[in-house]
PDB file of C-alpha atoms in Angstrom:
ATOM      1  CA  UNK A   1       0.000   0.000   0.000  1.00 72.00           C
ATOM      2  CA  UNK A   2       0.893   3.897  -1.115  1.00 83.00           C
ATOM      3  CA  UNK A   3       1.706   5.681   2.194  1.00 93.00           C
ATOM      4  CA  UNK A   4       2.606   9.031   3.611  1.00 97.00           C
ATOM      5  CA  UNK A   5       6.159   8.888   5.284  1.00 97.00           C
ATOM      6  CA  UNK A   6       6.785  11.548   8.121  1.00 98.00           C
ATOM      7  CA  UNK A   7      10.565  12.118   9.929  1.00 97.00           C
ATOM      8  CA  UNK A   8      10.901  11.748  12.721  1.00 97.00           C
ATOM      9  CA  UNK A   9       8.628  10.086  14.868  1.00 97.00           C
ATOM     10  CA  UNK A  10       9.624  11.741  17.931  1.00 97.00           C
ATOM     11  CA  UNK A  11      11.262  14.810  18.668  1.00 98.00           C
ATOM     12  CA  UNK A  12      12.166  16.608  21.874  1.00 98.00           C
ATOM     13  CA  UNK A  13      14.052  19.420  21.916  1.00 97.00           C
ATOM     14  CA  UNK A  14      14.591  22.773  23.847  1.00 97.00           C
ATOM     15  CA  UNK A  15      13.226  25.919  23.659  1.00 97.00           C
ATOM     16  CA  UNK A  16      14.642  28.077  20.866  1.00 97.00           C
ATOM     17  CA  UNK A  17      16.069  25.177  18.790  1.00 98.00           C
ATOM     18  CA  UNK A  18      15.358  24.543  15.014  1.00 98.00           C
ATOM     19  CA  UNK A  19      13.115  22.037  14.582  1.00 98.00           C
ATOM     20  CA  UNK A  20      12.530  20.377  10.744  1.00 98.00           C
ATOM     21  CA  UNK A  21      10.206  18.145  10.034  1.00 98.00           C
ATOM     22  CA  UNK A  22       9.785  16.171   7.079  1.00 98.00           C
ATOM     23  CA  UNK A  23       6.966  14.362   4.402  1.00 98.00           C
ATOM     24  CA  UNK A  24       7.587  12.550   1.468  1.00 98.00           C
ATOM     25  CA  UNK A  25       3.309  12.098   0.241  1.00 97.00           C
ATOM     26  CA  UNK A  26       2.377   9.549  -2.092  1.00 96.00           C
ATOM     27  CA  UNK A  27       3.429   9.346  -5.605  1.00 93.00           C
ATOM     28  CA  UNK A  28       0.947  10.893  -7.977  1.00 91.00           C
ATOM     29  CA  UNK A  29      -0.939  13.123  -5.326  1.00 92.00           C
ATOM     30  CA  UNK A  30      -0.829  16.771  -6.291  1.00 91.00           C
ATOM     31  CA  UNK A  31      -1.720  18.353  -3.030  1.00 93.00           C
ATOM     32  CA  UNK A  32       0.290  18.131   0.550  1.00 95.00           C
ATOM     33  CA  UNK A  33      -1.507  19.166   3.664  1.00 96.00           C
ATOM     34  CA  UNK A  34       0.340  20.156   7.442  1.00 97.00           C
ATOM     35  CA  UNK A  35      -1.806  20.067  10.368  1.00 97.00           C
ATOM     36  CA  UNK A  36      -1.137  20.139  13.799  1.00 97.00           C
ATOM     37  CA  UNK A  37      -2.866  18.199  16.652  1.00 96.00           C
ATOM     38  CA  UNK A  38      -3.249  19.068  20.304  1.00 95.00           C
ATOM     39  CA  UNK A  39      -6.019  18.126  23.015  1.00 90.00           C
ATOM     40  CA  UNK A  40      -6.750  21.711  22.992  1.00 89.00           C
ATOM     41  CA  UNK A  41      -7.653  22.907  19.803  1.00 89.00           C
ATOM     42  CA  UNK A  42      -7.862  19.600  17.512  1.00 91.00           C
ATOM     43  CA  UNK A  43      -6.513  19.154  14.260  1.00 94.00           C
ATOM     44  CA  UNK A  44      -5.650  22.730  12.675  1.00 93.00           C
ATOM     45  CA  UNK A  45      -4.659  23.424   9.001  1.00 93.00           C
ATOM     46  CA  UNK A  46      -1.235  24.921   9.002  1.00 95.00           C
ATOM     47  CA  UNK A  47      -0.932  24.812   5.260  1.00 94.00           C
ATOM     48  CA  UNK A  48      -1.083  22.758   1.560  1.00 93.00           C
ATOM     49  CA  UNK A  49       0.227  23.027  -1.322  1.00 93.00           C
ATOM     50  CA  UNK A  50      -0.815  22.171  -5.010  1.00 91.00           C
ATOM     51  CA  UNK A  51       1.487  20.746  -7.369  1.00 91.00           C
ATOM     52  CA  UNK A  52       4.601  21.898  -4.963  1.00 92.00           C
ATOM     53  CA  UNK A  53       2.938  25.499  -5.041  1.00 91.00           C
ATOM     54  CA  UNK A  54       1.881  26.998  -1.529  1.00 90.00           C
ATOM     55  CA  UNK A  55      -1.413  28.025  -1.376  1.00 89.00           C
ATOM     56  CA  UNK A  56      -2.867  28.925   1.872  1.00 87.00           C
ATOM     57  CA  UNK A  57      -0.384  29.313   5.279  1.00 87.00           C
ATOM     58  CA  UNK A  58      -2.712  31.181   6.863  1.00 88.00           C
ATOM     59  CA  UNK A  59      -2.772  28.839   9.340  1.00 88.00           C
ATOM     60  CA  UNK A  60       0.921  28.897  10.511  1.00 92.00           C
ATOM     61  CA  UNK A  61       2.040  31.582  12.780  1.00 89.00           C
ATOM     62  CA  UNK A  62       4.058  33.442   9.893  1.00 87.00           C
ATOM     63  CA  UNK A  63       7.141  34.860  12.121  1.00 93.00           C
ATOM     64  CA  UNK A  64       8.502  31.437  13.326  1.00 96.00           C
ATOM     65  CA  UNK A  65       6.905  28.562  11.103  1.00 97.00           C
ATOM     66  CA  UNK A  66       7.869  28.028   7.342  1.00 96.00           C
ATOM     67  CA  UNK A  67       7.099  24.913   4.956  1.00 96.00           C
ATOM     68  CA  UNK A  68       8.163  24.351   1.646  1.00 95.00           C
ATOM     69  CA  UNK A  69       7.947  21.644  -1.167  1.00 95.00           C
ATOM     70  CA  UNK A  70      11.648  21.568  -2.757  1.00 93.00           C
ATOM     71  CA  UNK A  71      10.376  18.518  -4.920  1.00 93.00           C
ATOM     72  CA  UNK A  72       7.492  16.479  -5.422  1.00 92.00           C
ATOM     73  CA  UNK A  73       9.169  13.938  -2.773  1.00 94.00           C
ATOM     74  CA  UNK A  74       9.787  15.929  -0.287  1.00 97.00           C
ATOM     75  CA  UNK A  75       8.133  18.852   1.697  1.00 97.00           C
ATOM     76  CA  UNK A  76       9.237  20.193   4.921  1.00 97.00           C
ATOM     77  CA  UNK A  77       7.700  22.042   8.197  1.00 98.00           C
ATOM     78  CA  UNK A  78      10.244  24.371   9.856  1.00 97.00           C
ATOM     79  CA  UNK A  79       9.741  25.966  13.484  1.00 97.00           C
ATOM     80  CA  UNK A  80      12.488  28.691  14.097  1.00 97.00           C
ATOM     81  CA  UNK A  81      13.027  29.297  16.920  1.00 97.00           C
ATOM     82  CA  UNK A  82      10.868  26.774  19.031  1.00 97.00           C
ATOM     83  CA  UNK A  83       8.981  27.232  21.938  1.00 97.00           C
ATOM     84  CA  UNK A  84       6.548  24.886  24.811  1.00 97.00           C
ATOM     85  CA  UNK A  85       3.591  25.961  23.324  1.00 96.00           C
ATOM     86  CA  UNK A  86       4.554  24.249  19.582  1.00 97.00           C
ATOM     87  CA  UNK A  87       4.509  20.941  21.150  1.00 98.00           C
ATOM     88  CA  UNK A  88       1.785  18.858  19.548  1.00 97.00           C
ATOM     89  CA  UNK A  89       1.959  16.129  16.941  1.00 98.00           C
ATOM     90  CA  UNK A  90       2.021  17.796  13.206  1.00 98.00           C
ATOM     91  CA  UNK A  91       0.154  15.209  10.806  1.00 98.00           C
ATOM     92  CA  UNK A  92       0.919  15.420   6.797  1.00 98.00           C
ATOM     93  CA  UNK A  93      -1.413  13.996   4.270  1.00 97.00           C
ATOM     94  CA  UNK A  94      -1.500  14.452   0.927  1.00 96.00           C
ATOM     95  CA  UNK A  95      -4.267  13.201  -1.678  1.00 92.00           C
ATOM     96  CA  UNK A  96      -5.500  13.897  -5.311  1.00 88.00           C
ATOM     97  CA  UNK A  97      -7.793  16.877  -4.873  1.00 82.00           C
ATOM     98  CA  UNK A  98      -9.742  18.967  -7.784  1.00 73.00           C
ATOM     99  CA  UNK A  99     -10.291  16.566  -9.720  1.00 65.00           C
ATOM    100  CA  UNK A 100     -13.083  13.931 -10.620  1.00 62.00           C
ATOM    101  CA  UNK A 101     -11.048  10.605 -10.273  1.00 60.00           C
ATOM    102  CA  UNK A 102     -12.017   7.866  -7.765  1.00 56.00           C
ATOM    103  CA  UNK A 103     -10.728   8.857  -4.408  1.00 61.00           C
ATOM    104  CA  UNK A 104     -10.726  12.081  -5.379  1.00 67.00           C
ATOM    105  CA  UNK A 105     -10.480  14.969  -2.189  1.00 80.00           C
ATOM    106  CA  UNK A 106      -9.286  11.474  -0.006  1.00 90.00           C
ATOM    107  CA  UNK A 107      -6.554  12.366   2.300  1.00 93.00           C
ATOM    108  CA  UNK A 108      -4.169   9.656   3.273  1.00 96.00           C
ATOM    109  CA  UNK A 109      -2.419  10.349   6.245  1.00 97.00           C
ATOM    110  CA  UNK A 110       1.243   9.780   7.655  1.00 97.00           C
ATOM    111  CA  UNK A 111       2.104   8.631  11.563  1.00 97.00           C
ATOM    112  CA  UNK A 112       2.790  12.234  12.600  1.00 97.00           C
ATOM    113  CA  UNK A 113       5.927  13.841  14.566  1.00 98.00           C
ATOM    114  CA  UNK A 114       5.076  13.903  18.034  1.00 98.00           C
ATOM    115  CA  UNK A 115       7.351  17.376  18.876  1.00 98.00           C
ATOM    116  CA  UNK A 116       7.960  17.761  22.670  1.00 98.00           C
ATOM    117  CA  UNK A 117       9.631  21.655  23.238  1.00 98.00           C
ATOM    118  CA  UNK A 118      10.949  22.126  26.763  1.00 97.00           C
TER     119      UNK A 118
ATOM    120  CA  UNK B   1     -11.620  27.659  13.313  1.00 43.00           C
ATOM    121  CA  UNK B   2     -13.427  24.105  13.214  1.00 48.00           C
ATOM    122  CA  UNK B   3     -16.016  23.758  10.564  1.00 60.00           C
ATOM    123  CA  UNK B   4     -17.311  20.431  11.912  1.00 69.00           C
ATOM    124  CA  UNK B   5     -18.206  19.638  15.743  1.00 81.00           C
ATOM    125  CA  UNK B   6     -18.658  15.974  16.809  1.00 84.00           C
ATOM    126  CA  UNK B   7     -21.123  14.877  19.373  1.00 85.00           C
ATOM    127  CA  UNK B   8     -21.017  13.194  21.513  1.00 91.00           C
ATOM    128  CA  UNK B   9     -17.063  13.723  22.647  1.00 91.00           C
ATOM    129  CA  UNK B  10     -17.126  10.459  24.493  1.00 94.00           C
ATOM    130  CA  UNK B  11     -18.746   7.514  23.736  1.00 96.00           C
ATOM    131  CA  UNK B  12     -18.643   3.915  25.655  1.00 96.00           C
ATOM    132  CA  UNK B  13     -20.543   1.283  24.401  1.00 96.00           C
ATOM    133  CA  UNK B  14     -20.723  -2.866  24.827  1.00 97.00           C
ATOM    134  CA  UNK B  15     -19.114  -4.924  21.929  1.00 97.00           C
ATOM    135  CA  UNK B  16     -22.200  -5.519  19.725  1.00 97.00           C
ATOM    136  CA  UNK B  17     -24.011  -2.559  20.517  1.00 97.00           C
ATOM    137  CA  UNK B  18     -24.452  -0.143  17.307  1.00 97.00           C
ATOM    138  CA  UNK B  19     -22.622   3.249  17.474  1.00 97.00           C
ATOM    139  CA  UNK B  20     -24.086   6.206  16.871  1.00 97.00           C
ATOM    140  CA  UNK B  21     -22.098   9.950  16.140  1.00 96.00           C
ATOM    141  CA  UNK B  22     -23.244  13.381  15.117  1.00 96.00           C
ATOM    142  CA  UNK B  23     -21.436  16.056  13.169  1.00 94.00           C
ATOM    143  CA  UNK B  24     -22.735  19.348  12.778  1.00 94.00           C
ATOM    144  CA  UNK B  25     -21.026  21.453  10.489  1.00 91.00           C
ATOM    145  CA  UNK B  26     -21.279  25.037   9.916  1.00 88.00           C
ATOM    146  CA  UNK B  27     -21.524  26.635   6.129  1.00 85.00           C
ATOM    147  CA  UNK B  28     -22.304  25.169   2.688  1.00 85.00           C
ATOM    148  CA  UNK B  29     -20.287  22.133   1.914  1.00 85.00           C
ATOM    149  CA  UNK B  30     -18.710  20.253  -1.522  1.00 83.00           C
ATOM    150  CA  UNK B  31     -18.765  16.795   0.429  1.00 87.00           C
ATOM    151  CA  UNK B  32     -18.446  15.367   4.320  1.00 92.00           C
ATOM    152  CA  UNK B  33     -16.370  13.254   5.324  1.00 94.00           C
ATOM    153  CA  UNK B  34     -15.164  10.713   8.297  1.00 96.00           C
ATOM    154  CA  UNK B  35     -12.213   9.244   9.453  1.00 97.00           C
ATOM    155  CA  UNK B  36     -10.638   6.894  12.294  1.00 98.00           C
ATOM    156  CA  UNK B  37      -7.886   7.748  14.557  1.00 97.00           C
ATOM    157  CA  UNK B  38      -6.519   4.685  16.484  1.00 96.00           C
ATOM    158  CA  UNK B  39      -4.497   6.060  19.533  1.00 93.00           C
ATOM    159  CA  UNK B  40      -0.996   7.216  18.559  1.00 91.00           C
ATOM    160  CA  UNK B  41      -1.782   6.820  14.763  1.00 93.00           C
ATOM    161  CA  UNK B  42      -2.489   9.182  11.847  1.00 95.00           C
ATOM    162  CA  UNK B  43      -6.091   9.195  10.791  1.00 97.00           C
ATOM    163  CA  UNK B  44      -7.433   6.810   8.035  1.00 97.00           C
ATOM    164  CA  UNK B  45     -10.138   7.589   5.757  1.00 96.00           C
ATOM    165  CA  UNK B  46     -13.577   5.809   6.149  1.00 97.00           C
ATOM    166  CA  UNK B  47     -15.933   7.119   3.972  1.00 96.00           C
ATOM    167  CA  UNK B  48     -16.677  10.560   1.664  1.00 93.00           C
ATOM    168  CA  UNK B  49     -20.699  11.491   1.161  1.00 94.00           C
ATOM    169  CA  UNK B  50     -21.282  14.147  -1.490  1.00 90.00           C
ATOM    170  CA  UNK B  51     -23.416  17.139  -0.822  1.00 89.00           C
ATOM    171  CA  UNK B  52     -26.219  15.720  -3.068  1.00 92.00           C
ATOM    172  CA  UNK B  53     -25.996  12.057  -1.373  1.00 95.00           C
ATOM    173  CA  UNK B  54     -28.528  11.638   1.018  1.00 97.00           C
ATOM    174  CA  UNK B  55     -27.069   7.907   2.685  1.00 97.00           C
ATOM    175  CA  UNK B  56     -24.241   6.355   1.991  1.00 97.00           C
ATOM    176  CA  UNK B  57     -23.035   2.334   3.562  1.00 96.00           C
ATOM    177  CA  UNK B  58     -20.009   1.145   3.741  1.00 95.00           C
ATOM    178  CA  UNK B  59     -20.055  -2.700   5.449  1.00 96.00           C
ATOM    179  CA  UNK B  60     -20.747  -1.844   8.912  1.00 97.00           C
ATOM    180  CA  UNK B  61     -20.759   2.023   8.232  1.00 97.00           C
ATOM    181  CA  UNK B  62     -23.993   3.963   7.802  1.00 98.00           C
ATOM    182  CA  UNK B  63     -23.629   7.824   7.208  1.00 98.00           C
ATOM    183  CA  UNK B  64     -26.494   9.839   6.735  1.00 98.00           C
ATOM    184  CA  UNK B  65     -26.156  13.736   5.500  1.00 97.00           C
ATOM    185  CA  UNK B  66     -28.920  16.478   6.039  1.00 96.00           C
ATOM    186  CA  UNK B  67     -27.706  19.309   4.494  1.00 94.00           C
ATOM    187  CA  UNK B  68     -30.696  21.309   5.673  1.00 94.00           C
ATOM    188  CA  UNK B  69     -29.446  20.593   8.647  1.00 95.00           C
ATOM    189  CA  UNK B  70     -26.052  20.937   8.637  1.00 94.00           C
ATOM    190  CA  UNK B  71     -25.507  18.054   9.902  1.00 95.00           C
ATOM    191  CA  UNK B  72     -24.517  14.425   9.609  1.00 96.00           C
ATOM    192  CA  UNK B  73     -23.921  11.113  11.592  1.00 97.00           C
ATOM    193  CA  UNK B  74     -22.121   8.155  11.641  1.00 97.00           C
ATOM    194  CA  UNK B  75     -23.582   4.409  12.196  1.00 98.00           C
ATOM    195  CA  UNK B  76     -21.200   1.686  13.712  1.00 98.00           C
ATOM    196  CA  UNK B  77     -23.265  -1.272  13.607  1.00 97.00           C
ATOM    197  CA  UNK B  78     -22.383  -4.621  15.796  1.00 97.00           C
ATOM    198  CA  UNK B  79     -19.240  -2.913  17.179  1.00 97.00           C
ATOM    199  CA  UNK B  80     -15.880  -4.435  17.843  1.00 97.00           C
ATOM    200  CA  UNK B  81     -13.362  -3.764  20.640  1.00 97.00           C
ATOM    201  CA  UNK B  82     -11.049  -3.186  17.142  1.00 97.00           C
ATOM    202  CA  UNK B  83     -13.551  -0.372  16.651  1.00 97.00           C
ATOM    203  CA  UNK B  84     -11.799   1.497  19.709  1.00 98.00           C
ATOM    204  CA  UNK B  85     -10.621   4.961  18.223  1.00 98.00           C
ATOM    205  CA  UNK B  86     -11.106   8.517  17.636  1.00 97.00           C
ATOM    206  CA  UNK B  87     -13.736   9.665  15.050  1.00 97.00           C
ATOM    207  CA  UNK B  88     -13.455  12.611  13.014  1.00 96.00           C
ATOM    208  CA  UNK B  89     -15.267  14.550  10.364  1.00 95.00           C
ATOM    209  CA  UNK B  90     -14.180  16.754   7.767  1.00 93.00           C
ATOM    210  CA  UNK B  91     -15.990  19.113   5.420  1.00 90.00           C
ATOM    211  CA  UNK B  92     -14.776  21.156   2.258  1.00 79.00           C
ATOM    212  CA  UNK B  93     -16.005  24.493   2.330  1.00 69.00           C
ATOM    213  CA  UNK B  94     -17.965  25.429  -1.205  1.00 62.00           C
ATOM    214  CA  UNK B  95     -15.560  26.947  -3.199  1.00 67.00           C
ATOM    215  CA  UNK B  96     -12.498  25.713  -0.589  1.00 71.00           C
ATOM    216  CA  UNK B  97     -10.257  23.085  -1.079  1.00 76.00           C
ATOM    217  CA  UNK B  98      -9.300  23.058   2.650  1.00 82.00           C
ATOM    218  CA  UNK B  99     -10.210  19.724   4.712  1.00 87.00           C
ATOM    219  CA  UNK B 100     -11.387  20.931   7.782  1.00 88.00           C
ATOM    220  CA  UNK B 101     -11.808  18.367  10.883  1.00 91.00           C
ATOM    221  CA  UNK B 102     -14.010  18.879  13.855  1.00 89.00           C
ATOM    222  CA  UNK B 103     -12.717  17.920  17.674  1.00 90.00           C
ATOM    223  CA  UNK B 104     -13.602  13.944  17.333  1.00 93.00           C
ATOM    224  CA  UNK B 105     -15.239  11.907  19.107  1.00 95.00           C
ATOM    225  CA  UNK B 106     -13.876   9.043  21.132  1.00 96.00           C
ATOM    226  CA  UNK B 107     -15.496   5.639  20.992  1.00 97.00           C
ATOM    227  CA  UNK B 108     -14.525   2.789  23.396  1.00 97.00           C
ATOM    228  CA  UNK B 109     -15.600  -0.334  23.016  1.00 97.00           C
ATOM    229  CA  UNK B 110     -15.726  -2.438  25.615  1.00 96.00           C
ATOM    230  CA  UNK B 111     -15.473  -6.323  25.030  1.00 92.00           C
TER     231      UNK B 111
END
């Protein structure tokens, strides 16, 4: 089975560190969601992409959180600098959205990063 | 914000008993749909209902979608222990492509 691959699993780290984490999304889906999971507030929409291109962040606080899609393989959430209240687990999923093909506006979902910031 | 909100949040129930969830979502929608979320896992998709769909099975899944409403629900029938897990739906926005989930609610199923 086609899966969504997240690095790493785990991560704890201390306050004001870089923290990266990475997605590689199924082969053949043209969109890449990030969301982020806590007891609090659920599952939130950080950002996507289409076809590499971002197109909605507005979910991501903008002054320490950055993602990207350097290639269709790969796309990457970046907190800089960290702090206690990022810890959560961050989910990516990607699917084939827009268009009219089975499974269409599916997401499949990786394991997550569980990210603990002291 | 959270387009969809589960009820109930918590849900026991006896192996065998039929499970029953709500989702009540909050502005016009392209499709709904619900997903599972085992403890420490990502979620998995279970089923997609299109805004014109009125019902909708899937084996042991029954979804139902009232768009006058706004709302939906999920059917478990003849539960499993296996059947333990977060439940989740998810909405498009008309004229959005964002999936947005609502809070979950978590079934146990006690054997």
């Amino acid at each position: 089975d086609a899966r969504v691959t997240q690095t790493p699993r785990h991560k704890v780290t201390e306050m004001g560190q870089e923290v990266t984490m990475r997605c590689q999304p199924i082969l053949g889906h043209n969109t890449v969601f990030w969301y982020r999971q806590t007891m609090m507030q659920g599952l939130e929409l950080l950002a996507y992409f289409r076809n590499r291109a971002p197109l909605d962040d507005s979910g991501m606080p903008k002054d320490r959180f950055s993602a990207e899609m350097p290639d269709a393989t790969l796309a990457t959430l970046k907190i800089q600098p960290s702090e206690p209240r990022d810890s959560a687990v961050y989910f990516c999923a990607s699917g084939l959205v827009g268009t009219r093909s089975s499974g269409a506006n599916v997401l499949t979902f990786g394991a997550g990063s569980r990210l603990t910031v002291l | 914000s959270q387009q969809g909100e589960e009820d109930p949040q918590a849900l026991s129930i006896q192996e065998g008993e039929n499970a029953t969830m709500n989702c009540s979502y909050k502005t016009s929608i392209n499709n709904l749909q619900w997903y599972r979320q085992n403890s420490g896992r990502g979620l998995v998709h279970l089923i997609l209902i299109r805004s014109n769909e009125r019902e909708k099975h899937s084996g042991r899944l029954r979804v139902t979608l009232d768009t006058s409403k706004k709302s939906s629900s999920l059917l478990i029938t003849a539960s499993r222990a296996a059947d333990t897990a977060s439940y989740f739906c998810a909405t498009v926005q008309g004229g959005s492509e964002k999936l947005v989930f609502g809070k979950g609610t978590k079934l146990t199923v006690n054997p």
